[in-house]
XYZ file of C-alpha atoms in Angstrom:
617
model
C 49.082 74.677 101.188
C 49.264 74.022 97.476
C 50.552 76.417 94.876
C 48.183 79.172 93.887
C 47.825 80.873 90.528
C 49.335 84.290 91.046
C 51.010 87.111 89.141
C 54.068 88.723 90.701
C 54.941 92.167 89.432
C 58.644 92.937 89.665
C 58.236 96.481 88.357
C 59.832 99.051 90.646
C 61.491 96.483 92.916
C 63.881 94.688 90.630
C 67.283 94.581 92.190
C 70.702 94.748 90.615
C 72.965 91.745 90.238
C 75.293 92.811 93.017
C 73.855 94.684 96.013
C 76.324 97.312 97.293
C 76.635 96.597 100.995
C 78.868 98.268 103.562
C 80.058 96.964 106.874
C 77.862 98.349 109.629
C 80.621 98.112 112.212
C 84.354 98.256 111.794
C 84.810 95.761 114.581
C 82.420 93.078 113.325
C 83.288 90.156 111.110
C 81.309 89.409 107.957
C 79.148 86.337 107.934
C 80.953 83.363 106.417
C 78.675 81.208 104.290
C 79.443 77.738 102.983
C 77.210 77.371 99.914
C 76.515 74.180 97.973
C 74.096 73.488 95.127
C 74.876 76.641 93.088
C 78.093 78.011 91.677
C 79.754 80.792 89.684
C 77.849 84.083 89.460
C 74.863 82.881 91.479
C 77.039 81.808 94.386
C 79.052 85.036 94.182
C 75.888 87.107 94.290
C 74.596 85.262 97.353
C 77.913 85.897 99.101
C 77.616 89.601 98.230
C 74.082 89.807 99.647
C 75.186 88.155 102.907
C 78.315 90.231 103.229
C 77.285 92.561 106.059
C 75.076 90.232 108.067
C 76.308 90.047 111.682
C 75.018 86.897 113.371
C 75.448 88.281 116.897
C 72.768 90.907 116.212
C 70.071 88.311 115.456
C 68.282 85.587 117.325
C 68.586 82.157 115.753
C 65.169 82.384 114.111
C 65.708 85.937 112.855
C 69.157 85.052 111.504
C 67.708 82.163 109.529
C 64.913 84.375 108.180
C 67.320 87.147 107.209
C 69.695 84.749 105.454
C 66.845 83.031 103.586
C 65.377 86.360 102.459
C 68.667 87.684 101.164
C 69.527 84.411 99.468
C 66.188 84.360 97.668
C 66.670 87.966 96.526
C 70.167 87.178 95.275
C 68.899 84.205 93.259
C 65.841 85.975 91.914
C 67.903 88.303 89.732
C 69.077 85.188 87.848
C 65.560 83.839 87.397
C 65.435 81.395 90.345
C 62.192 82.268 92.128
C 61.492 79.048 94.072
C 64.721 77.731 95.574
C 64.705 75.130 98.335
C 67.166 76.286 100.998
C 68.460 74.147 103.878
C 69.936 76.388 106.580
C 72.393 75.408 109.308
C 74.143 77.725 111.763
C 77.542 76.055 112.128
C 79.404 78.664 114.194
C 79.330 82.181 115.587
C 79.720 83.824 112.191
C 79.396 80.751 109.979
C 76.382 79.279 108.257
C 75.910 76.430 105.812
C 73.438 76.710 102.953
C 72.447 73.708 100.881
C 70.442 75.033 97.948
C 68.235 73.289 95.453
C 67.770 76.170 92.948
C 64.631 74.791 91.369
C 63.453 75.680 87.866
C 64.754 78.850 86.219
C 62.176 81.315 84.933
C 62.055 81.603 81.136
C 60.953 84.623 79.119
C 57.594 83.907 77.504
C 56.912 87.371 76.037
C 59.468 90.078 75.350
C 58.064 93.355 74.063
C 60.322 96.407 73.663
C 59.100 99.423 71.717
C 60.398 102.944 71.152
C 57.911 105.634 70.141
C 58.321 109.291 69.264
C 61.188 110.814 67.285
C 63.654 108.311 68.771
C 61.932 105.455 66.918
C 64.136 106.284 63.909
C 67.254 107.235 65.880
C 69.966 104.579 65.293
C 71.404 104.482 68.867
C 67.996 103.482 70.254
C 67.564 100.771 67.647
C 71.090 99.565 68.332
C 70.314 99.349 72.055
C 67.360 97.069 71.258
C 69.446 94.938 68.881
C 72.195 94.593 71.502
C 69.743 93.491 74.224
C 71.074 90.040 75.167
C 67.776 88.347 76.115
C 65.248 86.707 73.799
C 61.995 84.853 74.235
C 62.806 81.387 75.574
C 65.952 82.593 77.400
C 66.379 82.323 81.150
C 65.256 85.479 82.934
C 67.962 87.798 84.237
C 67.097 91.139 85.791
C 70.326 93.062 85.177
C 70.077 93.410 81.360
C 66.485 94.621 81.734
C 67.520 97.309 84.209
C 70.478 98.320 82.046
C 68.221 98.796 79.036
C 65.933 101.049 81.053
C 68.887 103.179 82.135
C 70.304 103.145 78.609
C 67.062 104.538 77.139
C 66.875 107.344 79.679
C 70.570 108.155 79.294
C 70.309 108.284 75.497
C 67.271 110.528 75.802
C 69.142 113.114 77.894
C 72.263 112.802 75.745
C 70.432 113.206 72.440
C 67.888 115.881 73.286
C 64.669 113.986 74.054
C 63.846 115.994 77.140
C 60.166 114.976 77.233
C 60.859 111.250 77.422
C 58.911 108.828 79.564
C 57.954 105.150 79.897
C 54.325 104.562 78.993
C 54.713 100.939 80.082
C 57.482 99.156 81.951
C 56.569 95.835 83.504
C 58.173 92.554 84.427
C 55.445 90.022 85.167
C 56.755 86.789 86.661
C 54.652 83.623 87.056
C 56.747 81.255 89.127
C 54.146 78.446 89.024
C 54.530 78.369 85.205
C 58.247 79.181 85.250
C 57.580 82.042 82.837
C 57.902 85.827 82.665
C 56.461 88.540 80.474
C 58.537 91.672 79.902
C 57.056 94.884 78.521
C 58.901 98.167 77.915
C 57.369 101.010 75.908
C 59.519 104.118 75.745
C 58.048 107.365 74.415
C 60.834 109.797 73.619
C 58.648 112.678 72.578
C 60.131 115.200 70.127
C 63.848 115.664 69.706
C 65.019 119.126 70.618
C 67.281 121.202 68.378
C 69.981 123.703 69.160
C 68.524 127.177 69.471
C 70.075 130.612 69.676
C 73.452 130.844 71.421
C 73.849 133.642 73.979
C 77.367 134.506 75.175
C 78.093 136.613 78.256
C 81.332 137.780 79.874
C 83.520 137.647 76.755
C 86.284 140.171 76.084
C 86.798 138.561 72.658
C 84.546 139.433 69.723
C 81.419 137.274 69.869
C 81.643 136.394 66.168
C 84.981 134.717 66.807
C 83.466 132.496 69.485
C 80.472 131.626 67.341
C 82.763 130.511 64.505
C 84.234 127.896 66.832
C 80.747 126.534 67.536
C 80.476 122.974 66.140
C 76.708 123.181 65.562
C 74.211 125.398 63.786
C 70.890 126.633 65.024
C 68.304 123.983 64.171
C 70.743 121.026 64.318
C 69.564 118.061 66.446
C 70.670 118.452 70.056
C 73.585 116.315 71.191
C 75.202 116.710 74.606
C 78.602 115.614 73.304
C 78.561 118.511 70.842
C 78.091 120.931 73.730
C 80.999 119.286 75.555
C 83.158 119.706 72.422
C 82.249 123.399 72.235
C 83.116 123.837 75.899
C 86.485 122.178 75.355
C 87.247 124.216 72.227
C 86.570 127.494 74.032
C 88.834 126.371 76.895
C 91.639 125.414 74.510
C 91.834 128.908 73.030
C 93.498 130.045 76.261
C 91.396 133.223 76.267
C 89.296 132.301 79.285
C 89.869 131.282 82.882
C 86.482 129.524 83.020
C 83.934 128.368 80.451
C 80.364 127.156 80.934
C 78.206 125.943 78.028
C 74.711 124.871 79.087
C 71.315 124.272 77.502
C 68.515 126.428 78.868
C 66.083 123.703 79.909
C 62.478 124.829 80.032
C 60.665 121.525 79.563
C 58.482 119.501 81.890
C 61.125 116.764 81.967
C 63.388 119.162 83.899
C 60.993 118.853 86.838
C 61.129 115.065 86.872
C 63.413 112.782 88.752
C 66.837 112.400 87.152
C 67.435 109.262 85.053
C 67.596 105.939 86.844
C 70.929 105.207 88.418
C 71.009 108.613 90.109
C 73.199 111.302 88.644
C 73.657 110.204 85.049
C 76.669 112.076 83.649
C 74.780 113.595 80.741
C 71.941 114.724 83.020
C 74.386 116.343 85.436
C 76.085 118.136 82.533
C 72.770 119.362 81.159
C 71.250 120.580 84.436
C 74.229 121.795 86.464
C 73.417 125.456 85.823
C 69.719 125.146 86.663
C 68.326 126.193 90.082
C 66.984 123.589 92.456
C 63.281 122.971 91.860
C 60.651 120.632 93.285
C 60.617 117.203 91.651
C 57.492 115.363 90.607
C 56.849 111.689 90.145
C 57.176 109.964 86.794
C 53.433 109.234 86.731
C 52.549 112.891 87.255
C 55.061 113.883 84.586
C 53.568 111.493 82.037
C 50.107 112.873 82.755
C 51.312 116.461 82.367
C 53.082 115.733 79.104
C 50.008 114.093 77.628
C 48.030 117.294 78.258
C 50.572 119.925 77.213
C 53.061 118.939 74.538
C 55.772 121.549 73.828
C 55.347 123.574 70.655
C 58.899 124.983 70.412
C 61.619 122.374 70.423
C 64.568 124.738 69.883
C 66.712 124.804 73.009
C 68.619 128.064 73.704
C 72.298 127.632 74.586
C 73.844 129.822 77.286
C 77.602 130.372 77.213
C 79.267 132.096 80.160
C 83.000 132.873 80.129
C 85.499 134.756 82.259
C 88.685 136.332 80.813
C 91.999 134.649 81.498
C 94.739 136.652 83.179
C 96.308 138.894 80.590
C 99.830 138.189 81.825
C 100.909 134.723 82.932
C 104.384 133.762 84.111
C 106.104 130.424 84.489
C 109.474 129.493 85.951
C 111.065 126.078 85.496
C 114.248 124.571 86.899
C 115.641 121.262 85.653
C 118.654 119.136 85.014
C 119.788 116.864 82.195
C 123.036 115.076 81.586
C 123.312 116.688 78.140
C 123.225 120.310 79.326
C 123.508 120.188 83.122
C 121.351 122.564 85.200
C 118.846 124.590 83.171
C 116.490 127.449 83.870
C 113.429 128.510 81.929
C 111.314 131.651 82.318
C 108.098 132.034 80.338
C 105.899 135.088 79.882
C 102.604 134.374 78.155
C 99.914 136.831 77.076
C 97.015 134.583 75.969
C 95.150 137.616 74.607
C 96.297 141.137 73.826
C 93.247 142.488 71.981
C 89.594 141.724 71.240
C 90.583 139.656 68.207
C 92.323 137.063 70.354
C 95.894 137.716 69.246
C 98.459 136.282 71.678
C 102.119 136.774 72.480
C 104.544 134.367 74.174
C 108.137 134.926 75.257
C 110.514 132.285 76.524
C 113.970 132.591 78.071
C 116.090 129.428 78.381
C 119.497 129.283 80.080
C 121.913 126.355 80.398
C 125.669 126.054 80.368
C 126.072 125.269 76.634
C 123.034 127.202 75.334
C 121.128 130.414 76.028
C 118.158 131.537 73.946
C 115.333 134.049 73.921
C 112.319 133.440 71.661
C 108.961 135.027 70.999
C 105.816 134.038 69.110
C 103.080 136.437 67.995
C 99.973 134.455 67.031
C 97.137 135.768 64.845
C 94.178 133.347 64.882
C 92.045 133.109 61.762
C 88.462 131.920 61.251
C 89.038 128.774 63.316
C 91.482 129.967 66.003
C 92.329 126.441 67.139
C 93.223 125.206 63.658
C 94.226 128.146 61.479
C 96.607 130.972 62.280
C 99.470 133.177 61.177
C 102.550 133.233 63.374
C 105.498 135.584 63.657
C 108.396 133.941 65.467
C 111.682 135.565 66.408
C 114.610 134.741 68.617
C 118.277 134.912 69.402
C 120.442 131.976 70.509
C 124.008 131.571 71.726
C 125.784 128.193 71.811
C 129.212 127.449 73.263
C 129.595 123.690 73.413
C 132.718 121.670 72.695
C 133.715 122.463 69.084
C 130.673 124.665 68.387
C 130.421 128.417 68.998
C 127.461 130.171 67.445
C 125.418 133.361 67.761
C 122.172 133.114 65.808
C 119.264 135.465 65.170
C 116.093 134.254 63.431
C 112.813 135.738 62.217
C 110.091 133.500 60.768
C 106.622 134.097 59.319
C 104.399 131.005 59.231
C 100.927 129.912 58.205
C 99.535 126.999 60.205
C 96.667 124.579 59.432
C 95.399 121.757 61.650
C 93.273 119.147 59.873
C 90.498 116.919 61.187
C 92.881 113.927 61.284
C 95.144 115.841 63.766
C 97.892 116.453 61.220
C 99.356 119.963 61.368
C 100.753 121.626 58.240
C 103.011 124.655 58.612
C 104.270 126.713 55.668
C 106.962 129.202 56.651
C 109.635 131.595 55.427
C 112.671 132.016 57.654
C 115.565 134.433 57.668
C 118.620 133.624 59.800
C 121.866 135.383 60.567
C 124.511 133.187 62.185
C 128.026 134.088 63.284
C 129.704 130.759 63.998
C 132.850 128.727 64.462
C 132.605 124.989 63.937
C 135.633 122.773 64.356
C 137.991 125.722 63.827
C 136.272 127.056 60.677
C 134.548 130.424 61.176
C 132.059 132.321 59.001
C 129.078 134.662 59.022
C 126.065 133.848 56.866
C 122.650 135.257 55.988
C 120.124 132.646 54.969
C 116.658 133.160 53.477
C 114.675 130.011 52.940
C 111.099 128.732 52.816
C 110.040 125.470 54.375
C 107.077 123.227 54.945
C 106.422 120.857 57.828
C 103.848 118.184 58.560
C 103.508 116.874 62.113
C 101.144 114.958 64.346
C 101.340 114.036 68.027
C 98.860 111.729 69.775
C 99.179 110.643 73.398
C 97.036 109.178 76.140
C 97.339 109.898 78.934
C 99.430 113.000 78.441
C 101.609 113.017 81.575
C 103.042 109.542 80.988
C 101.657 108.107 77.738
C 100.771 104.431 77.660
C 99.780 104.867 74.018
C 100.949 107.454 71.557
C 102.942 108.369 68.493
C 104.679 111.398 67.043
C 105.422 112.022 63.366
C 107.252 114.945 61.770
C 108.508 115.641 58.254
C 110.198 118.919 57.230
C 111.479 120.176 53.885
C 113.534 123.391 53.501
C 115.210 125.031 50.511
C 117.628 127.951 50.202
C 118.982 129.562 47.003
C 121.487 132.313 46.246
C 119.062 133.657 43.653
C 117.133 135.527 46.344
C 120.208 136.664 48.300
C 120.890 133.708 50.578
C 124.595 133.011 51.239
C 124.168 129.259 50.693
C 122.167 127.003 48.434
C 120.852 123.817 50.022
C 117.996 121.390 50.349
C 117.398 120.030 53.841
C 115.058 117.192 54.837
C 114.359 115.854 58.336
C 111.973 113.117 59.477
C 111.133 111.744 62.912
C 108.807 108.989 64.053
C 108.258 107.791 67.599
C 105.840 105.181 68.932
C 104.676 104.125 72.398
C 102.539 101.052 72.908
C 101.584 99.088 76.029
C 100.708 95.416 76.436
C 98.556 94.869 79.496
C 99.120 97.402 82.250
C 102.769 96.733 82.968
C 104.658 96.343 79.669
C 105.545 99.537 77.795
C 107.445 99.663 74.502
C 109.082 102.674 72.848
C 110.564 102.877 69.336
C 112.110 105.946 67.685
C 113.784 106.690 64.334
C 115.255 110.032 63.202
C 116.532 110.811 59.699
C 118.132 113.894 58.184
C 119.985 114.969 55.041
C 121.428 118.148 53.505
C 122.211 118.453 49.819
C 124.598 121.363 49.098
C 127.641 122.273 47.006
C 129.226 124.381 49.768
C 128.910 122.653 53.160
C 131.266 125.190 54.773
C 128.516 127.816 54.416
C 125.997 125.695 56.314
C 125.824 126.973 59.932
C 125.914 124.575 62.946
C 122.189 125.049 63.579
C 121.471 123.203 60.296
C 124.204 120.535 60.456
C 123.606 117.145 62.059
C 125.033 115.798 65.323
C 124.142 112.654 67.298
C 124.636 111.398 70.850
C 122.987 112.252 74.144
C 119.887 111.575 76.215
C 117.443 111.657 73.283
C 119.753 110.279 70.623
C 122.410 107.595 71.110
C 122.882 107.017 74.831
C 126.328 105.976 75.979
C 127.813 108.944 74.092
C 127.945 112.555 75.260
C 125.670 115.254 73.883
C 126.187 115.827 70.115
C 129.595 114.112 70.223
C 128.951 111.974 67.145
C 129.655 113.539 63.739
C 132.425 113.619 61.144
C 135.637 115.248 62.357
C 138.216 117.385 60.554
C 141.923 116.653 60.289
C 142.479 118.057 63.759
C 139.905 115.714 65.247
C 137.325 118.431 65.850
C 133.626 117.904 65.268
C 132.411 119.619 62.117
C 128.862 118.254 61.841
C 127.419 115.888 59.277
C 125.375 116.116 56.123
C 123.295 113.070 57.068
C 121.749 111.656 60.234
C 120.316 108.297 61.240
C 119.455 107.320 64.808
C 117.106 104.693 66.243
C 115.937 103.529 69.678
C 114.244 100.395 70.957
C 113.234 100.433 74.620
C 111.255 98.088 76.856
C 109.867 99.227 80.200
C 108.337 97.054 82.899
C 106.306 98.399 85.794
C 107.933 97.465 89.085
C 105.345 98.988 91.398
C 102.989 101.944 91.191
C 104.689 104.781 89.288
C 108.091 103.081 89.152
C 109.289 101.370 85.967
C 112.463 99.535 84.998
C 113.827 99.961 81.459
C 116.247 98.318 79.055
C 117.224 99.874 75.723
C 119.407 99.772 72.620
C 120.287 102.968 70.692
C 121.936 103.025 67.298
C 123.004 105.806 64.928
C 125.446 108.493 63.890
C 125.856 111.709 61.915
C 128.014 111.387 58.781
C 128.676 112.593 55.228
C 128.388 109.322 53.308
C 127.245 106.667 55.666
C 127.397 102.916 55.685
C 126.351 100.287 58.258
C 129.865 100.212 59.697
C 129.591 103.904 60.625
C 126.700 103.376 63.043
C 127.429 103.634 66.758
C 125.588 101.468 69.290
C 124.834 102.059 72.945
C 122.802 99.880 75.288
C 121.883 99.891 78.921
C 119.244 99.910 81.623
C 117.432 102.531 83.611
C 114.663 103.568 85.976
C 111.551 105.647 85.259
C 109.567 107.454 87.950
C 106.293 109.162 87.041
C 106.616 112.051 89.478
C 104.046 114.817 90.078
C 106.183 117.167 87.938
C 106.572 114.693 85.076
C 108.515 111.531 84.242
C 112.066 111.362 85.578
C 114.504 109.112 83.698
C 117.794 107.752 84.952
C 119.876 105.533 82.629
C 123.289 103.940 82.575
C 124.518 103.157 79.048
C 127.538 101.415 77.535
C 128.960 102.436 74.121
C 129.986 99.277 72.272
C 133.079 100.789 70.652
C 134.517 101.759 74.061
C 134.902 98.503 75.952
C 135.344 99.881 79.475
C 133.244 103.054 79.183
C 129.869 103.762 80.838
C 127.825 106.921 80.838
C 125.006 108.136 83.084
C 121.971 109.884 81.587
C 119.442 111.804 83.650
C 116.522 113.881 82.397
C 113.073 115.149 83.349
C 110.106 115.407 81.003
C 108.012 113.271 78.645
C 109.425 111.388 75.665
C 107.397 113.446 73.176
């Protein structure tokens, strides 16, 4: 029978490039197909379509029919509609396919239009511009299906809740080797953010509304709602947060976007009760009769208070300090204004400290605040004995570029003995600090950096026992090449300018050596020494680290490193100490665990072990 003139509509039955197939029986073997005549993605797709065919379940004739049907479907998505297939059953679970693909369908007409408010929305226009097919190109089904899903996903994401396709057709004429593609998308009106209603909050509502990243009447954007949800969670005031649009449009009754369970759709409708769904055709008809008159979408925010008292206990070990214990008591909110209070007790052999922070959030509680910090610390380590009490008042700003600026005034009393010299000093000094930390992922960063710069000044004019200017700077970088090569670089600088260094307490002097400084040397063992050989601390600091880590398997990494630096009064290159070595990293459930063995270059036969738990930043 000769070829007939016919139109084949592929609308509603277009298949994806790779059909997800599962094995029907754990005990059966997949059909093995030897394919000639096609290659690359076409051959791979045929293999995928034949993956779960079990020859023993078919008669010879049915097996051939099933294989031919699946092969034709697999080739059709690449525009081959009339292949010539020679089938041979060569074994129990083996077949041979010799394929003459025939002509590939070309696109004769390509018509894509966006109507409604989305016609001037850049993401929709960009989706059309990025569409990879043009008239005259070979037909491929996958990009066409992706564009359909992209339109519906953008509609839900950007507030076009009355969207619909007024035309979506793929007309294929195999006898002319041509196809005509039509897609008309009507977005309808774009919804705006409406009134925000907040329930369950123990914090003043005005404070929560000031965090809101949108105003009433702004164009709806699902990502903005997600940002608001995250911001409310980050305040620490709530144990749970739910930010949802109150959908009351006809589109809510329709089937969810193609692909089943689009992320934006799930986010937008999770709080809505289950309702009967209608077909797309019925929805389009309903929308054409009754267009919505109010396009402002109310936003419902539901929160639950966090526990008023939260406790944390931590036990650890590091080569620098030995066993250590930490006890934390956090009050994420203590009144309706969102003030918070944290206390922390830390105990190790060389150091014990108790600190507290009272935080007063301002208009933007995540970015602006006043802080009152206080604490007492005792150190008894080698040549350093110190009892220190500190009170600090600070104003904190966090900018849009993630930099944090802190302006503070600190008063410190320190009773100390350093290298045999003892004194008691009161210090009053202002300071300013800029810092930024970026990591991803957080538990074991494969990319990240940390920057910090601090400037402090003390003067006897206002009653301080010492006059000094102190500057510190730190930079640390983590970068990864591929999935298995991780690089870490770190530099720390510090300097004190003073006419009476003996009045500078140990907490402000510089020491080097240890797990996070120059490995191969014990904790804070590098600094100038007095005539008796005791450490007295330095006026300057320079340390650096270069480290390469290679993934061995899973969460295990091997590392090699070189550390360099020292603390000194007037330094030169010859004063720098160098340590190098190798180690192991394990990304455990409680955080990265590091074990290193390091050799100090100025001690020929010496080696030192370093062990610590916690991230680099």
